[in-house]
XYZ file of C-alpha atoms in Angstrom:
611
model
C 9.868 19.302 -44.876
C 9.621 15.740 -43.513
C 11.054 14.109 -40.915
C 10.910 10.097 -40.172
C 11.670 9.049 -36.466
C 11.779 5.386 -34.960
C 12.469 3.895 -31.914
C 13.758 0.521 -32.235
C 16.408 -2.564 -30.870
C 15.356 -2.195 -26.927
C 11.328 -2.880 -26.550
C 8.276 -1.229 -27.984
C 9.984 -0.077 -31.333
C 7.919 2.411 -33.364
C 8.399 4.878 -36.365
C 7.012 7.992 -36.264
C 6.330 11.132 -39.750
C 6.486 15.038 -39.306
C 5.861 16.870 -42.476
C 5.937 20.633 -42.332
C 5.847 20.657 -38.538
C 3.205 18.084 -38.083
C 2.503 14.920 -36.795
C 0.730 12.898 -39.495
C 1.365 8.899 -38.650
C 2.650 6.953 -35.568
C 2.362 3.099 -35.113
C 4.026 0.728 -33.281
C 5.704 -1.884 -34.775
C 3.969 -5.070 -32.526
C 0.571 -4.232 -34.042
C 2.059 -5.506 -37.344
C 3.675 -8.286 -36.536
C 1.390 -9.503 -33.563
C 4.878 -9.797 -31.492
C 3.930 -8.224 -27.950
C 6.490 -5.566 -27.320
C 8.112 -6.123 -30.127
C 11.745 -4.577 -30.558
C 13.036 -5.392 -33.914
C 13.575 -2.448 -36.362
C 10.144 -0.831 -37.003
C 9.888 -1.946 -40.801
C 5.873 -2.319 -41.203
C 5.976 0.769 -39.367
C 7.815 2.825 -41.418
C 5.979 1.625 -44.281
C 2.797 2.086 -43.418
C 4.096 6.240 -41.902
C 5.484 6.603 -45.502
C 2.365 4.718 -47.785
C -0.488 7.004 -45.683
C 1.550 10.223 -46.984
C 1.889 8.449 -50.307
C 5.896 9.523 -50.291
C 9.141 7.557 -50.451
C 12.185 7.348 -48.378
C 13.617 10.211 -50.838
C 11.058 12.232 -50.537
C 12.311 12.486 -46.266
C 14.430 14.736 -45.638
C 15.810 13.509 -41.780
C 16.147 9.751 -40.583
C 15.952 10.617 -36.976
C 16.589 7.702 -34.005
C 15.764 7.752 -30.631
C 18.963 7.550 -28.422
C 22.596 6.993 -28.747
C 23.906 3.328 -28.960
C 27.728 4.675 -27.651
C 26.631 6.242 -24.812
C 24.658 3.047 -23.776
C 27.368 1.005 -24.072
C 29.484 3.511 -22.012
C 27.237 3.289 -19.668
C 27.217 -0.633 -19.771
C 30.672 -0.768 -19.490
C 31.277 1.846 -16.422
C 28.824 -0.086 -14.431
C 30.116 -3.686 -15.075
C 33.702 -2.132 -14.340
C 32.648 -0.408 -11.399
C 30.870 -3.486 -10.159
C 33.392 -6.039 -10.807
C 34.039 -8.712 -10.740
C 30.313 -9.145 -9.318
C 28.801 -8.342 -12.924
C 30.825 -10.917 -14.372
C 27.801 -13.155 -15.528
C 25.946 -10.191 -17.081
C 28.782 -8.960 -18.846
C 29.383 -12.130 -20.476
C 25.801 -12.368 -21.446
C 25.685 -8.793 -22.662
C 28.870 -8.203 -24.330
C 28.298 -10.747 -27.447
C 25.282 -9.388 -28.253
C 26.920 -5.511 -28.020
C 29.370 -6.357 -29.733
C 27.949 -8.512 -32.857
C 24.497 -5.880 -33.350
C 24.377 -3.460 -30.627
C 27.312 -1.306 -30.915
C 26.335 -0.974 -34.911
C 22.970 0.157 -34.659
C 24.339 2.784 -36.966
C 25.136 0.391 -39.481
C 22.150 -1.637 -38.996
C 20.257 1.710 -39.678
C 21.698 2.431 -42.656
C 21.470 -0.963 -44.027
C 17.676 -0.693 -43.463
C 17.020 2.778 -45.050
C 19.414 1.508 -48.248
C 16.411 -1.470 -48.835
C 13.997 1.862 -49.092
C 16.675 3.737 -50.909
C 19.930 2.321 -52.352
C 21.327 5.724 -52.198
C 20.506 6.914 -49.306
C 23.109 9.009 -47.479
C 22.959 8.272 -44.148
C 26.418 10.202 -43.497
C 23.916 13.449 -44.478
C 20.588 12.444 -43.192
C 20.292 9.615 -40.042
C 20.096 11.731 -36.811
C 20.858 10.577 -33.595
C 19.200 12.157 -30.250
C 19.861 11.874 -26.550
C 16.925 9.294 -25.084
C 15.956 11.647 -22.394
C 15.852 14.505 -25.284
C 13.661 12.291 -27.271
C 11.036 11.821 -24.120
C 11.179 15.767 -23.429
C 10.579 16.538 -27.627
C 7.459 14.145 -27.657
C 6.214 16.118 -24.213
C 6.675 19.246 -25.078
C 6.395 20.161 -28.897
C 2.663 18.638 -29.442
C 1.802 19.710 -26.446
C -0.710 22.968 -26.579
C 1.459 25.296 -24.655
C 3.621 28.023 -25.837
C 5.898 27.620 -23.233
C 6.404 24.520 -20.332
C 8.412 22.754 -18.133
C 9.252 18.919 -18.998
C 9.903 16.239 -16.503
C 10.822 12.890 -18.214
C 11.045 9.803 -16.150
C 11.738 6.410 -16.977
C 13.779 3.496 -15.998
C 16.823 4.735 -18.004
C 18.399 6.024 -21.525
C 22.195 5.992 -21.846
C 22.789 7.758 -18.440
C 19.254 9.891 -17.471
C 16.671 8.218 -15.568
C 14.925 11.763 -14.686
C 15.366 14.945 -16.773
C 14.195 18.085 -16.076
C 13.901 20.596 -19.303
C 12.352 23.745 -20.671
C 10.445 24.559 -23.684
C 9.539 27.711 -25.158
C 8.594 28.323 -28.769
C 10.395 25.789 -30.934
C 13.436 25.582 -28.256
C 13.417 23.097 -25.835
C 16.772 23.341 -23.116
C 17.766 20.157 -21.094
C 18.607 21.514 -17.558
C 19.197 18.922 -15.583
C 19.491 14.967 -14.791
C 19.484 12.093 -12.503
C 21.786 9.490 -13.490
C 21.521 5.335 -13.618
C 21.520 3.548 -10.872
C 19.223 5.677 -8.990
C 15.935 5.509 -11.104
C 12.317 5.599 -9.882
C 11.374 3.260 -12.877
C 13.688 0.976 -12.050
C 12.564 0.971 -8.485
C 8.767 0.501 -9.729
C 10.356 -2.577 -11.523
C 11.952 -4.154 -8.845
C 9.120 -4.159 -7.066
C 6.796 -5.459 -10.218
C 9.884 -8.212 -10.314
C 9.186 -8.663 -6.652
C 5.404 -8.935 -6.726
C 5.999 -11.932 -9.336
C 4.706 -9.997 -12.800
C 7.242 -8.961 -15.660
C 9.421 -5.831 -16.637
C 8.463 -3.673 -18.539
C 4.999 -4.963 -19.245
C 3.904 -5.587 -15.591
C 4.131 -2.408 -13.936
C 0.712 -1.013 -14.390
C -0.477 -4.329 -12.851
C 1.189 -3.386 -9.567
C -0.544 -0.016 -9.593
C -3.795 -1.799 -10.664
C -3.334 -3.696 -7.724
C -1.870 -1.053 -5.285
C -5.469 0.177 -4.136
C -6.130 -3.037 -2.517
C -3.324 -3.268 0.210
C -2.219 -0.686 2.877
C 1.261 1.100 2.217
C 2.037 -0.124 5.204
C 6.076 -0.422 3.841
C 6.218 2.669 2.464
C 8.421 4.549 5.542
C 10.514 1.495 5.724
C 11.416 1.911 1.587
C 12.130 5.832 2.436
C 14.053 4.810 5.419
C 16.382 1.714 4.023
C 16.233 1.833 -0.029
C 15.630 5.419 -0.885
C 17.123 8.298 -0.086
C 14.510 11.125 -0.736
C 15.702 14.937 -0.875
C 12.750 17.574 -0.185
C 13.157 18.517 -3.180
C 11.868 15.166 -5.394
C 15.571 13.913 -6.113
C 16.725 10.443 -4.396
C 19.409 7.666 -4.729
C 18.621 4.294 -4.561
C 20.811 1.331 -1.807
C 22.672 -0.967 -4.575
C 22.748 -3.251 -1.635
C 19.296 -4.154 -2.291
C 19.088 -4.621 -6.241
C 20.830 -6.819 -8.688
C 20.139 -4.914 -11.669
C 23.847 -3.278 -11.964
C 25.425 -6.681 -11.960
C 23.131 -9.571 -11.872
C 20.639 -11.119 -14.091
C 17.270 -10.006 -11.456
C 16.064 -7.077 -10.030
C 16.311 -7.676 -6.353
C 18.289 -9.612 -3.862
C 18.301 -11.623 -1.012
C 18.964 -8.574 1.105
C 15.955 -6.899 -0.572
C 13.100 -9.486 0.373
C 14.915 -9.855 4.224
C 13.676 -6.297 4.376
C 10.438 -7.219 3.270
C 9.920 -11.253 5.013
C 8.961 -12.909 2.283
C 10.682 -14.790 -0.764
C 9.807 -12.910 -4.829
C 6.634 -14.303 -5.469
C 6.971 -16.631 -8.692
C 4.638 -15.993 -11.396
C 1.924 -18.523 -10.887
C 2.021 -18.302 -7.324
C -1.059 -17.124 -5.264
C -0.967 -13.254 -4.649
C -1.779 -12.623 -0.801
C -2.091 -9.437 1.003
C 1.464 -9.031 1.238
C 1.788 -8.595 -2.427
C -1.210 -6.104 -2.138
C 0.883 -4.051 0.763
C 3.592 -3.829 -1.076
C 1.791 -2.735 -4.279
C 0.652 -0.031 -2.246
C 4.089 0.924 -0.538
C 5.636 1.692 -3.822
C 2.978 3.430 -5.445
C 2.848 5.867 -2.307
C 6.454 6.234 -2.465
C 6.568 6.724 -6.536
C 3.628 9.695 -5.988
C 5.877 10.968 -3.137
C 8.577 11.356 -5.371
C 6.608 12.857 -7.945
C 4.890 15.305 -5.694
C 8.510 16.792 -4.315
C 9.970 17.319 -8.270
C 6.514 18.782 -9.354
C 6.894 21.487 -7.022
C 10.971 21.938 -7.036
C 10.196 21.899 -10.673
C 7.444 24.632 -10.281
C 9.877 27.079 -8.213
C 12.833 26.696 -10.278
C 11.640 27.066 -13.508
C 8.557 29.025 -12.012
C 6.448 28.022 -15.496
C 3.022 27.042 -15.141
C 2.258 24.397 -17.285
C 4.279 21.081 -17.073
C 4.614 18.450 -19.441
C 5.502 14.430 -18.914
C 6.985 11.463 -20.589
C 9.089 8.540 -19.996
C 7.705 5.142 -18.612
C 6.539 6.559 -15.168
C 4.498 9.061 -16.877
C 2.151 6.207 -17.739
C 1.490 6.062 -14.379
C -2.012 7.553 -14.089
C -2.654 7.690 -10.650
C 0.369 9.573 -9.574
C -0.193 11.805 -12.729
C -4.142 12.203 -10.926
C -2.066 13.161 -7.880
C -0.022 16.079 -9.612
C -3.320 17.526 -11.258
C -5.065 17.896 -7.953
C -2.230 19.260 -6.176
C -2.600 22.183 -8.621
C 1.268 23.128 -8.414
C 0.741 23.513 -12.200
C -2.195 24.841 -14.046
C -1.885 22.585 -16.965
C -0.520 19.079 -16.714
C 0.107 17.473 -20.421
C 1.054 13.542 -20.846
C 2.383 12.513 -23.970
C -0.202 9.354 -24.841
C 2.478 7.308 -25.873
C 5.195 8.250 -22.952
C 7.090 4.780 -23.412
C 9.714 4.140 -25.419
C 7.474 4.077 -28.402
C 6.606 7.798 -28.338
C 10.761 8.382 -28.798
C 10.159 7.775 -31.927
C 7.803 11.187 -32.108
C 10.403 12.945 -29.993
C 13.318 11.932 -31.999
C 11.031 13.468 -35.120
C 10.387 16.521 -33.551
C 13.433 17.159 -32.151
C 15.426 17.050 -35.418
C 12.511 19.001 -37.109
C 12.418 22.004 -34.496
C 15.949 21.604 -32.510
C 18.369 20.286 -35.704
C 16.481 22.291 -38.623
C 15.294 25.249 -36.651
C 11.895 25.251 -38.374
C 9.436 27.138 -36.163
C 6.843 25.336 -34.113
C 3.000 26.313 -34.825
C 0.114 25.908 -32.062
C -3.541 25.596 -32.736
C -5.016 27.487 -30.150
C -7.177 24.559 -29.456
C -6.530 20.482 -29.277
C -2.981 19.428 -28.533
C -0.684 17.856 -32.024
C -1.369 14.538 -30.912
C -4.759 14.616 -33.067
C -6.330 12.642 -29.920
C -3.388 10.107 -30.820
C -5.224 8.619 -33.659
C -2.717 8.265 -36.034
C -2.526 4.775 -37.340
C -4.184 2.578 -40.436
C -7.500 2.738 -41.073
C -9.901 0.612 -43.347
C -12.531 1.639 -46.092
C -16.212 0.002 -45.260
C -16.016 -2.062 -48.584
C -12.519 -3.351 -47.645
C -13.753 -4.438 -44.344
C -16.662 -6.358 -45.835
C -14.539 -8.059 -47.864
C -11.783 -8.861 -45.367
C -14.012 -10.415 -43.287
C -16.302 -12.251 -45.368
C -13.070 -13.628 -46.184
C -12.377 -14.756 -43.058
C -15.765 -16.186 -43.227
C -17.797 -13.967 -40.863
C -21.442 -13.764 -41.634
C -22.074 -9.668 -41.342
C -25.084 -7.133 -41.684
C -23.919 -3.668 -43.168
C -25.749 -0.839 -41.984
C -25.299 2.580 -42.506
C -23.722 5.302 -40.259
C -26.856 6.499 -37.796
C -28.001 2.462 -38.019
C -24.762 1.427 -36.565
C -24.647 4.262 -33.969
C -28.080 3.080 -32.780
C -27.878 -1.080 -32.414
C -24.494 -0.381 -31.320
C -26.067 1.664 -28.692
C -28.350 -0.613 -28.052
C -26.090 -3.402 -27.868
C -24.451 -1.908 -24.952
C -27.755 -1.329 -23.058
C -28.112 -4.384 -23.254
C -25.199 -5.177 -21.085
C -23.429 -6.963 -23.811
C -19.537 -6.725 -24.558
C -18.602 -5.109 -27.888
C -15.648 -5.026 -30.155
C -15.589 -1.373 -31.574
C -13.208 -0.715 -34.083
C -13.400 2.706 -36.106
C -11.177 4.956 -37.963
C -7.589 5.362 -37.464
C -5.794 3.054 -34.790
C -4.874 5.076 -31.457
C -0.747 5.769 -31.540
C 0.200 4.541 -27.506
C -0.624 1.484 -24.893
C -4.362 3.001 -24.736
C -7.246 2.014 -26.580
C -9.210 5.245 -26.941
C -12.325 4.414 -28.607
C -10.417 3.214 -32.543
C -9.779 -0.335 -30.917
C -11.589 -0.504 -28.315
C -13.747 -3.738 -26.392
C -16.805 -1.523 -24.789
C -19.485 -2.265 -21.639
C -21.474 -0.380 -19.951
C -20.299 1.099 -16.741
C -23.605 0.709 -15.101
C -23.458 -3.125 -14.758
C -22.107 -4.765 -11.437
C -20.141 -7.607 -13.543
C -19.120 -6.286 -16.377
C -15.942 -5.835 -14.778
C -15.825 -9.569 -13.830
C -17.065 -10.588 -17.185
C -14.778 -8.509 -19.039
C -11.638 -9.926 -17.409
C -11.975 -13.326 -16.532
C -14.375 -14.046 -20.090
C -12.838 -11.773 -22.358
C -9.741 -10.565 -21.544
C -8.303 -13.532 -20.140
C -6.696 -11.972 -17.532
C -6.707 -11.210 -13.507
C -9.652 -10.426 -12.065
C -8.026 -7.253 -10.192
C -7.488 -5.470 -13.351
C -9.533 -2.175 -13.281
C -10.908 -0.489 -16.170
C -11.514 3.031 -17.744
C -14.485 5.247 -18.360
C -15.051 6.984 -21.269
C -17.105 9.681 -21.144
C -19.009 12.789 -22.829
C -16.394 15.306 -22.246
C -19.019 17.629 -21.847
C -20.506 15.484 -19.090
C -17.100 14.766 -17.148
C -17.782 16.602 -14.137
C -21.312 14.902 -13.291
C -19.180 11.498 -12.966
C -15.645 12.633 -11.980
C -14.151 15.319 -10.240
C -11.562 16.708 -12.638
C -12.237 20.033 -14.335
C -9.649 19.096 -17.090
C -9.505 17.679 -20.214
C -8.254 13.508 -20.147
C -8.507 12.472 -23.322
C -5.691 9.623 -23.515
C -6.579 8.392 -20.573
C -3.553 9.199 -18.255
C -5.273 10.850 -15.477
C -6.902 9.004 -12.300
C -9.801 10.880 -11.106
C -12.091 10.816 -7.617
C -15.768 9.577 -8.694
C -17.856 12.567 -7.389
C -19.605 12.006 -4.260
C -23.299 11.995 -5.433
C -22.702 8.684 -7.504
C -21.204 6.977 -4.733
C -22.483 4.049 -2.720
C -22.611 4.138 0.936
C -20.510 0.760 2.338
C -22.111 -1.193 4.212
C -20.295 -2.222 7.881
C -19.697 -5.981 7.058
C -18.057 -4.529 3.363
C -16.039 -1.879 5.276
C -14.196 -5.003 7.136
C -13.416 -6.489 3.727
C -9.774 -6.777 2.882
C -7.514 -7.009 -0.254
C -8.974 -9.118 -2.942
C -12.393 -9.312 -1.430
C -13.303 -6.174 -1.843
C -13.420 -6.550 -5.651
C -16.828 -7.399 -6.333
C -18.279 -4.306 -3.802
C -20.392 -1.728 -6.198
C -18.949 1.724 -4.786
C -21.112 3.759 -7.285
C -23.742 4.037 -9.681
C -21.418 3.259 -12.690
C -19.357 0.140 -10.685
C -17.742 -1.351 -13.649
C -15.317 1.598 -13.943
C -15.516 2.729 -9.933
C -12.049 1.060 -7.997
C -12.204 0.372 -4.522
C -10.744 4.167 -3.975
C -13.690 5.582 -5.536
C -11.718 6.593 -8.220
C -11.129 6.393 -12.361
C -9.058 6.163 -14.979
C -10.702 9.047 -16.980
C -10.910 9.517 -20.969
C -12.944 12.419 -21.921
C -13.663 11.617 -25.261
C -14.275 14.564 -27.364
C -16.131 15.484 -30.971
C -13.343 17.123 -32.388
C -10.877 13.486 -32.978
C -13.284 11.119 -32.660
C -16.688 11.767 -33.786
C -18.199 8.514 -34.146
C -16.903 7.480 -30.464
C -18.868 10.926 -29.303
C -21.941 10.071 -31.332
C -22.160 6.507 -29.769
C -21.714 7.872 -26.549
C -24.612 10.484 -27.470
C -26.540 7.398 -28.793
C -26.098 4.988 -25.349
C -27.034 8.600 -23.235
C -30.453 9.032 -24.895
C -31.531 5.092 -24.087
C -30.267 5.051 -20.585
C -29.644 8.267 -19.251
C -25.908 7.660 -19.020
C -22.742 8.940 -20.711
C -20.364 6.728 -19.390
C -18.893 3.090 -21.031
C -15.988 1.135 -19.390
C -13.452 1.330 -22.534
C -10.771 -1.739 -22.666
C -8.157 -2.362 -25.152
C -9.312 -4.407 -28.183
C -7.059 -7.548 -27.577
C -6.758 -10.456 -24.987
C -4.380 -10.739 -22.753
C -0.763 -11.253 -24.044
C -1.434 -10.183 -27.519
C -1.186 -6.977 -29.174
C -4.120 -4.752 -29.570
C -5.888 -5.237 -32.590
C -4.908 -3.580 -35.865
C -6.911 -5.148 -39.106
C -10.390 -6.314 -39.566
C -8.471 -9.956 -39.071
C -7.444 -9.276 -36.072
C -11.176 -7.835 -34.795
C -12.449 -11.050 -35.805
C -9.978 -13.813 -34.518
C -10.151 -11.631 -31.239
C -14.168 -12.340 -31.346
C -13.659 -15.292 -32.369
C -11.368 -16.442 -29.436
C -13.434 -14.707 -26.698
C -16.592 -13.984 -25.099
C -16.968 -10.725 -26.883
C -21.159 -11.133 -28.124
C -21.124 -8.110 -30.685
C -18.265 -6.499 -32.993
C -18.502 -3.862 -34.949
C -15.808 -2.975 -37.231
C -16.594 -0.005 -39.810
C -20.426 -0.427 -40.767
C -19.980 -3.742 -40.169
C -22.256 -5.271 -37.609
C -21.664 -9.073 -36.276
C -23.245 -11.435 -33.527
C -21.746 -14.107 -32.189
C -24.865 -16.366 -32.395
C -24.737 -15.869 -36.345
C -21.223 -17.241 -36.547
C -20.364 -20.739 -37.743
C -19.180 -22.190 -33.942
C -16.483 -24.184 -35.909
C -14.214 -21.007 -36.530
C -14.362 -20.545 -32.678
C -10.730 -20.340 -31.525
C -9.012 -20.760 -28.156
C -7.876 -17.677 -27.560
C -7.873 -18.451 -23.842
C -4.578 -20.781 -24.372
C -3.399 -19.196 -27.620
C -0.610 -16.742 -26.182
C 2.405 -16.921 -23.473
C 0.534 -15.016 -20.914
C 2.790 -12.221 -19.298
C-alpha cells in the first residue's frame, strides 16, 4: 500500500512516499528548482518520490496534504475581525490572494494529480490532515519507540502553535493545544525580525548568534511580553507585536521596551543585537524546559518525540537531553514544514487506513534521512565533463584515501555521495567538509566559501563510536539536532586578556583542540555519523582518523549562502566553481581547483539575493 504526502502553497513545500509502511523518498521541492524556500506545489518532487519506486500516480493509493486550507482561513478571518479595523491593510493584502488560490487548494490539488492521472478521483483518494497532526505523525511514527509522547511546536498551523500528543503502536492521540496568537515560534520570529535577519529563514542565525551576548533581557521578556505558567504554557502581550494585524512583527511599543529602533538588514550588529539574541534563546529553552517536564508527569511516558519549527532549535533540544526528564529524546530531521509532508503520509497510512506500524529494533525510519536522488559514477563523469570539468576517476578505497588526505591538508572539500539528505541539514550526502582541528577553517569557510557572516558556527561530524572522547552526550545525534558540551580534556584554558573579550571578538579565540567546530560556550552541534546509513561518510572519517589521529570534520551544507543546497553533479560544480572550495568530490569523481579552466570561474559571491 502506498501513500504520497506533500506539503506545499506556504514555504518549504515537499512531497513525501510510504509504501507498505515505509518511508522510501522525501525531497524538497527548492533543491529542484534552485528557488530558496520554495512554496509552489512540489511537482519535481513528486516526480522524482514516484520515478525512484518506478510507479505511477495509479499505482498510489492515498494523496495525503499537510493541513487544512478552511481552517486557515477561519483562522485568518477571526483574527482580522477580532482586530478590526486595525488589520485593515493586511486583510486587504491577504484576502485577494485567499480568495483567487488559497481557499481552493483543493482544487488546485486535484488539478495537479489529474496532469499525473486524468482520472484520478480525488473525491476517493486526496486526504487532508490537521498541521499540528502532520508535525506529531512525522515525530512519532519513524521514530524507534513503541510508545512516546509528542510535543510539536512551531509558529502556527490553522489554530495550534504547540500540541501535545501520544503515540503508541500505530495510534497516535492529539491531547492538547495552544492556540495562535500566543506562539513561541512566532516570538523567536519577532525577535529574528527585530535583530534585522528574515522569517522563517533567519531564526537559526539568532541562536547562532545568541552565545555571544548576555541574556541580560530575558526577565524583562518574562515580566512584560510573556506570560509563563510553571507548567511550560504562556500567552504572549498583542500590545507588543504586529503580526495579528499589521504587515511586521513588532511595534513601536516593542523596541521602547528594548531602547533601540529594529535593526535594518545591512546595518552593523552591536552587542545589543547579541543581548537580545541571548534573551530569547534563554527564554525559548525556559519554555521548553517547563512543557518537557509537565509533559513527562502527565503523560508519565519516557521517551519524547519533537517537530515543528522550534524543534530545529538544537541548543534548546541539547538542553532537554541533559535535563534527562526523558530517557530518549527523538527529532524528526526535517521538523519544518517540509517534514509535513512525511507526517501527512504517515498519518493517512497508520491513522486513516489502520495498517499496523512495524519497528526495527535498531535505527529509527528516517534511514539517517537519506532519502533523495542519487547519481551512478558513469553519469557523474559525464555530467560534468559536460559542464567542462577536467576530473580524475578513482576507485572506491582511492577516493576514501586523497579525500582523506585532502582534508589533512586543511583544504575545503565538496563531498557529495549517495542519496541527498531529506531536511535543512547536510549530513555527509551534500556536504562542504574541513577539518575541525584548524584555527581558521571556521573563518575560511564562511567569509571564502559560504559567503556568509562570520558568526555562523558549524557542526562536527564524528565517529559515532568516538562521540564521547569529543562531546559529552551519551546519545545517538545523527541529524544533527542536538547541541552538546565539548568534554573538558579538549578544552583550552582562556587566557585573562581573552576572558575580557566581548561579543563579536571573541570569535576567533581557539577554546579546544578541534576549534573549528568548538563555539564560544564550549559547545557543538553534534552529528554522530554512523556505518549503518552512510558508509562511505564512516569510512572517510575512518580514513582522516588513521592520518591524524582525529575523528572529527566540521560538516557544512553543500551550497553558498542564499541558494539551495546542492542536488546534481551541476550544482556540485557551479558551487566549486563560484567559491573557494579547493577539492570536490562527487561519486568517484575527484577535482582540483588548480586543474580547472579559470574562465568557467563564476561569481557566486554576488550571484544570489542574500537573506
Amino acid at each position: 500500500m502506498r501513500v504520497l504526502g506533500i506539503s506545499a502553497y506556504y514555504h518549504d513545500s515537499a512531497a513525501a512516499l510510504i509504501e507498505d509502511g515505509n518511508l522510501v523518498a522525501a525531497a524538497q521541492e527548492e533543491r529542484f528548482t534552485r528557488k530558496k524556500h520554495d512554496a509552489n506545489f512540489p511537482e519535481k518532487a513528486v516526480e522524482y518520490c514516484l520515478g525512484r519506486s518506478g510507479i505511477k500516480l495509479a499505482d498510489v493509493d492515498y494523496v495525503a496534504f499537510y493541513d487544512k486550507p478552511f481552517l486557515k482561513f477561519e483562522r485568518l478571518l477571526e483574527t482580522y475581525l477580532a482586530y478590526a479595523p486595525r488589520g485593515f491593510t493586511s486583510f486587504r493584502m491577504a484576502m485577494p490572494l485567499w480568495l483567487k488560490e488559497k481557499l481552493f487548494q483543493k482544487t488546485l490539488l486535484r488539478d495537479e494529480m489529474k496532469k499525473w492521472q486524468p482520472d484520478f478521483d480525488w473525491q476517493k483518494r486526496l486526504l487532508f490532515g490537521e498541521h499540528h497532526q502532520s508535525h506529531a505523525a512525522s515525530a512519532y511514527f519513524p521514530s524507534p519507540f513503541e510508545e512516546a509522547a509528542v510535543l510539536t511546536m512551531d509558529g502556527v498551523g490553522e489554530w495550534a502553535t504547540t500540541s501535545l500528543g501520544y503515540g503508541k503502536g500505530n495510534s497516535l492521540e492529539m491531547l492538547k493545544e495552544l492556540h495562535f496568537p500566543h506562539s513561541l515560534g512566532l516570538l523567536y520570529s519577532a525577535f529574528t525580525y527585530y535583530t534585522g535577519f528574515k522569517v522563517n529563514s533567519g531564526e537559526y542565525k539568532v541562536m547562532g548568534l545568541a552565545p555571544y551576548g548576555e541574556p541580560r533581557f530575558k526577565d524583562l521578556i518574562l515580566d512584560k511580553i510573556v506570560d509563563l505558567k510553571e507548567d511550560g504554557t504562556f500567552r504572549l502581550d498583542q500590545t507588543y507585536f504586529d503580526y495579528c494585524t499589521g504587515l511586521r512583527m513588532t511595534n513601536d511599543k516593542f523596541a521602547d521596551v528594548f531602547g533601540i529602533k529594529t535593526r535594518k538588514p545591512e546595518e552593523e550588529l552591536t552587542q545589543v543585537h547579541m543581548d537580545l539574541a541571548a534573551s530569547v534563546q534563554a527564554v525559548t529553552e525556559e519554555i521548553v524546559l517547563r512543557l518537557g517536564r509537565s509533559v513527562r508527569k502527565e503523560t508519565g511516558a519516557k521517551n519524547i518525540c519533537l517537530a515543528g519549527g522550534v524543534a530545529l532549535n538544537c541548543v534548546a533540544n541539547g538542553k532537554l537531553l541533559r535535563e534527562n526528564i526523558f530517557d530518549n529524546i527523538w527529532v524528526q530531521p526535517a521538523a519544518g514544514d517540509a517534514g509535513g509532508a512525511v507526517g501527512a503520509a504517515y498519518a493517512a497510512y497508520h491513522g486513516f487506513m489502520g495498517q499496523p506500524r512495524k519497528l526495527n529494533g535498531h535505527m529509527d525510519g528516517m534511514a539517517g534521512s537519506y532519502l533523495g536522488p542519487e547519481f551512478c559514477d558513469d553519469e557523474i563523469a559525464e555530467r560534468l565533463t559536460a559542464a567542462g570539468a577536467k576530473l580524475t576517476r578513482l576507485d572506491h578505497m582511492q577516493m576514501i584515501d586523497q579525500t582523506a588526505q585532502a582534508l589533512a591538508d586543511e583544504k575545503a572539500v565538496g563531498w557529495m555521495q549517495g542519496r541527498m539528505e531529506f531536511g535543512p541539514r547536510s549530513l555527509g550526502a551534500r556536504s562542504i567538509l574541513g577539518d575541525a582541528r584548524s584555527p581558521s577553517m571556521q573563518k575560511t569557510l564562511n567569509l571564502k566559501v559560504k559567503y556568509r557572516e562570520s558568526f555562523r558556527p558549524f557542526a562536527p561530524a564524528v565517529l559515532r563510536e568516538d562521540v564521547d572522547k569529543y562531546f559529552d552526550i551519551k546519545s545517538d545525534s545523527p541529524y544533527m539536532l542536538m547541541v552538546a558540551p565539548v568534554v573538558e580534556s579538549r578544552r583550552r584554558v582562556m587566557t585573562a586578556e581573552e576572558e575580557k573579550l566581548f561579543g563579536i571578538d571573541k570569535l576567533n579565540v581557539p577554546r579546544s583542540d578541534i576549534p573549528a567546530v568548538t563555539h564560544i560556550d564550549y559547545s557543538g552541534r553534534v552529528q554522530t555519523v554512523h556505518k549503518e546509513t552512510n558508509p562511505a561518510f564512516h569510512e572517510l572519517l575512518e580514513a582522516f582518523k588513521a592520518k591524524t589521529g582525529s575523528s572529527v570534520l566540521v560538516n557544512t551544507s553543500f551550497n553558498v549562502r542564499g541558494e539551495p543546497i546542492v542536488c546534481t553533479p551541476e550544482d556540485a560544480w557551479r558551487c566549486f566553481m563560484g567559491s573557494e572550495i579547493e577539492v570536490l568530490v562527487v561519486g568517484n569523481c575527484f577535482l582540483k581547483k588548480e586543474d580547472q579552466d579559470p574562465a568557467l570561474k563564476l561569481d557566486y559571491k554576488n550571484a544570489f539575493e542574500l537573506d
